[in-house]
C-alpha positions as a Python dict, from the first residue, in 0.01 Angstrom:
ca = {
    (1, 'M'): (0, 0, 0),
    (2, 'M'): (53, -365, -145),
    (3, 'K'): (-58, -490, 217),
    (4, 'R'): (-354, -288, 214),
    (5, 'T'): (-447, -471, -123),
    (6, 'S'): (-376, -799, -1),
    (7, 'F'): (-563, -763, 318),
    (8, 'K'): (-877, -649, 96),
    (9, 'I'): (-849, -939, -140),
    (10, 'T'): (-798, -1169, 151),
    (11, 'L'): (-1076, -1016, 331),
    (12, 'F'): (-1340, -1047, 48),
    (13, 'L'): (-1227, -1421, -41),
    (14, 'G'): (-1274, -1504, 333),
    (15, 'I'): (-1613, -1338, 343),
    (16, 'C'): (-1724, -1489, 14),
    (17, 'C'): (-1600, -1846, 124),
    (18, 'S'): (-1744, -1807, 474),
    (19, 'L'): (-2087, -1706, 327),
    (20, 'I'): (-2095, -2004, 94),
    (21, 'Q'): (-1975, -2244, 378),
    (22, 'F'): (-2235, -2111, 635),
    (23, 'R'): (-2528, -2176, 428),
    (24, 'S'): (-2775, -2461, 582),
    (25, 'I'): (-2810, -2598, 222),
    (26, 'K'): (-2487, -2828, 96),
    (27, 'P'): (-2531, -2883, -308),
    (28, 'N'): (-2330, -3203, -406),
    (29, 'L'): (-2423, -3113, -777),
    (30, 'W'): (-2087, -3164, -970),
    (31, 'L'): (-2101, -2807, -1136),
    (32, 'E'): (-2213, -2618, -809),
    (33, 'E'): (-1926, -2813, -606),
    (34, 'V'): (-1670, -2691, -824),
    (35, 'L'): (-1798, -2334, -825),
    (36, 'F'): (-1812, -2349, -467),
    (37, 'T'): (-1456, -2485, -427),
    (38, 'I'): (-1276, -2245, -637),
    (39, 'P'): (-1273, -1936, -417),
    (40, 'F'): (-1175, -2161, -106),
    (41, 'L'): (-891, -2306, -318),
    (42, 'I'): (-777, -1953, -414),
    (43, 'L'): (-799, -1837, -48),
    (44, 'C'): (-570, -2131, 44),
    (45, 'I'): (-321, -2042, -259),
    (46, 'L'): (-318, -1688, -126),
    (47, 'A'): (-250, -1796, 262),
    (48, 'V'): (33, -1972, 167),
    (49, 'A'): (184, -1739, -103),
    (50, 'Y'): (105, -1432, 156),
    (51, 'L'): (276, -1614, 427),
    (52, 'I'): (577, -1681, 238),
    (53, 'N'): (610, -1322, 127),
    (54, 'D'): (551, -1162, 436),
    (55, 'T'): (798, -1388, 588),
    (56, 'R'): (1060, -1285, 315),
    (57, 'R'): (968, -911, 347),
    (58, 'Y'): (928, -873, 721),
    (59, 'D'): (999, -523, 861),
    (60, 'D'): (1070, -454, 1204),
    (61, 'G'): (912, -135, 1184),
    (62, 'D'): (565, -295, 1100),
    (63, 'G'): (605, -596, 1327),
    (64, 'V'): (331, -832, 1344),
    (65, 'V'): (123, -587, 1136),
    (66, 'S'): (316, -707, 819),
    (67, 'Y'): (181, -1080, 863),
    (68, 'L'): (-176, -932, 866),
    (69, 'P'): (-280, -1087, 512),
    (70, 'S'): (-164, -1423, 569),
    (71, 'C'): (-302, -1442, 918),
    (72, 'T'): (-645, -1322, 784),
    (73, 'A'): (-645, -1595, 540),
    (74, 'I'): (-530, -1870, 782),
    (75, 'L'): (-815, -1751, 1017),
    (76, 'F'): (-1085, -1746, 756),
    (77, 'I'): (-946, -2109, 647),
    (78, 'S'): (-960, -2223, 1030),
    (79, 'V'): (-1319, -2085, 1068),
    (80, 'I'): (-1445, -2276, 747),
    (81, 'F'): (-1282, -2620, 854),
    (82, 'I'): (-1414, -2591, 1208),
    (83, 'H'): (-1765, -2503, 1063),
    (84, 'I'): (-1748, -2814, 802),
    (85, 'Y'): (-1628, -3024, 1108),
    (86, 'H'): (-1950, -2890, 1316),
    (87, 'R'): (-2164, -2974, 1020),
    (88, 'S'): (-2045, -3311, 943),
    (89, 'S'): (-2106, -3377, 1335),
    (90, 'K'): (-2465, -3306, 1294),
    (91, 'G'): (-2499, -3488, 969),
    (92, 'F'): (-2352, -3814, 1149),
    (93, 'G'): (-2554, -3943, 1450),
    (94, 'K'): (-2765, -4192, 1553),
    (95, 'T'): (-3083, -4209, 1321),
    (96, 'S'): (-3407, -4229, 1498),
    (97, 'F'): (-3626, -4286, 1161),
    (98, 'I'): (-3580, -4179, 786),
    (99, 'A'): (-3905, -4049, 594),
    (100, 'T'): (-3881, -4091, 220),
    (101, 'N'): (-4081, -3933, -87),
    (102, 'E'): (-4033, -3988, -469),
    (103, 'Q'): (-4218, -3694, -555),
    (104, 'F'): (-3961, -3433, -541),
    (105, 'S'): (-3703, -3465, -823),
    (106, 'H'): (-3561, -3802, -806),
    (107, 'G'): (-3682, -3867, -425),
    (108, 'L'): (-3628, -3694, -90),
    (109, 'E'): (-3528, -3849, 229),
    (110, 'I'): (-3561, -3682, 551),
    (111, 'D'): (-3329, -3828, 837),
    (112, 'F'): (-3446, -3746, 1151),
    (113, 'K'): (-3147, -3796, 1391),
    (114, 'A'): (-3165, -3893, 1776),
    (115, 'N'): (-2996, -3556, 1891),
    (116, 'Q'): (-3284, -3370, 1741),
    (117, 'N'): (-3078, -3299, 1429),
    (118, 'L'): (-3256, -3310, 1079),
    (119, 'K'): (-3074, -3366, 755),
    (120, 'I'): (-3310, -3364, 439),
    (121, 'T'): (-3121, -3500, 139),
    (122, 'Q'): (-3310, -3391, -220),
    (123, 'Y'): (-3176, -3621, -503),
    (124, 'H'): (-3117, -3495, -859),
    (125, 'K'): (-3028, -3660, -1188),
    (126, 'F'): (-2658, -3541, -1132),
    (127, 'G'): (-2637, -3518, -778),
    (128, 'E'): (-2791, -3421, -457),
    (129, 'T'): (-2839, -3136, -232),
    (130, 'E'): (-2841, -3156, 155),
    (131, 'Y'): (-3010, -2932, 388),
    (132, 'F'): (-2922, -2925, 786),
    (133, 'G'): (-3183, -2800, 1067),
    (134, 'G'): (-3366, -2930, 1379),
    (135, 'Y'): (-3686, -3073, 1470),
    (136, 'S'): (-3917, -3147, 1786),
    (137, 'I'): (-4179, -3376, 1851),
    (138, 'S'): (-4466, -3328, 2065),
    (139, 'G'): (-4726, -3608, 2078),
    (140, 'D'): (-4780, -3698, 1713),
    (141, 'T'): (-4675, -3396, 1558),
    (142, 'V'): (-4336, -3310, 1421),
    (143, 'F'): (-4220, -2965, 1432),
    (144, 'L'): (-3942, -2902, 1153),
    (145, 'D'): (-3672, -2621, 1181),
    (146, 'I'): (-3507, -2599, 852),
    (147, 'N'): (-3477, -2405, 529),
    (148, 'T'): (-3527, -2556, 209),
    (149, 'D'): (-3521, -2476, -173),
    (150, 'F'): (-3859, -2626, -206),
    (151, 'Q'): (-4202, -2604, -19),
    (152, 'L'): (-4216, -2855, 294),
    (153, 'G'): (-4434, -2764, 546),
    (154, 'D'): (-4289, -2680, 922),
    (155, 'K'): (-4529, -2924, 1101),
    (156, 'A'): (-4638, -3305, 1029),
    (157, 'I'): (-4839, -3592, 1159),
    (158, 'L'): (-4632, -3904, 1264),
    (159, 'T'): (-4744, -4242, 1248),
    (160, 'D'): (-4618, -4582, 1251),
    (161, 'D'): (-4550, -4590, 904),
    (162, 'T'): (-4601, -4256, 755),
    (163, 'L'): (-4522, -3885, 798),
    (164, 'Y'): (-4792, -3664, 668),
    (165, 'F'): (-4780, -3280, 564),
    (166, 'K'): (-5140, -3171, 569),
    (167, 'K'): (-5075, -2827, 406),
    (168, 'Q'): (-4895, -2976, 107),
    (169, 'K'): (-5095, -3325, 116),
    (170, 'L'): (-4764, -3486, 97),
    (171, 'A'): (-4703, -3856, 261),
    (172, 'F'): (-4363, -3956, 314),
    (173, 'S'): (-4308, -4354, 397),
    (174, 'I'): (-4111, -4386, 735),
    (175, 'R'): (-3843, -4658, 772),
    (176, 'K'): (-3664, -4716, 1098),
    (177, 'P'): (-3302, -4861, 1139),
    (178, 'A'): (-3231, -5203, 1242),
    (179, 'K'): (-3145, -5217, 1598),
}
């Protein structure tokens, strides 16, 4: 009975943590970051506690099944860390150009990576929110494939110093990194 309850708790927390981590949006606001970190910390603490408990109460009759709650928690933690690493590899790469606009909150920065990855950073008074996606360029048109909390078009016109979204009538100034 205890194993079923432990497994259900681990499964619930693991799914919640995974859903939070697998979003294409990463808030860096103080309160949101704390609220998203608490379930993950609880999952980590439960993984250690269940592993110790499962080892102490190992029963030859149950065999490996007695480690199900702790193994499930460790599996979810591993998947989350792999996803964090994968996301960071998308966010870090050689920048082709950066488009900025000060009309959104306290600023918006669109970082176009050379590997066709896209990172948008929206600045707020007490933090920032990062969005991850992709893009492609065809001629002078840029096609964005990214989900955001605000209205930003899915295609824009690219010139030497401006990125212009026609539908939203937004112009972003372009800055290219020094070589």
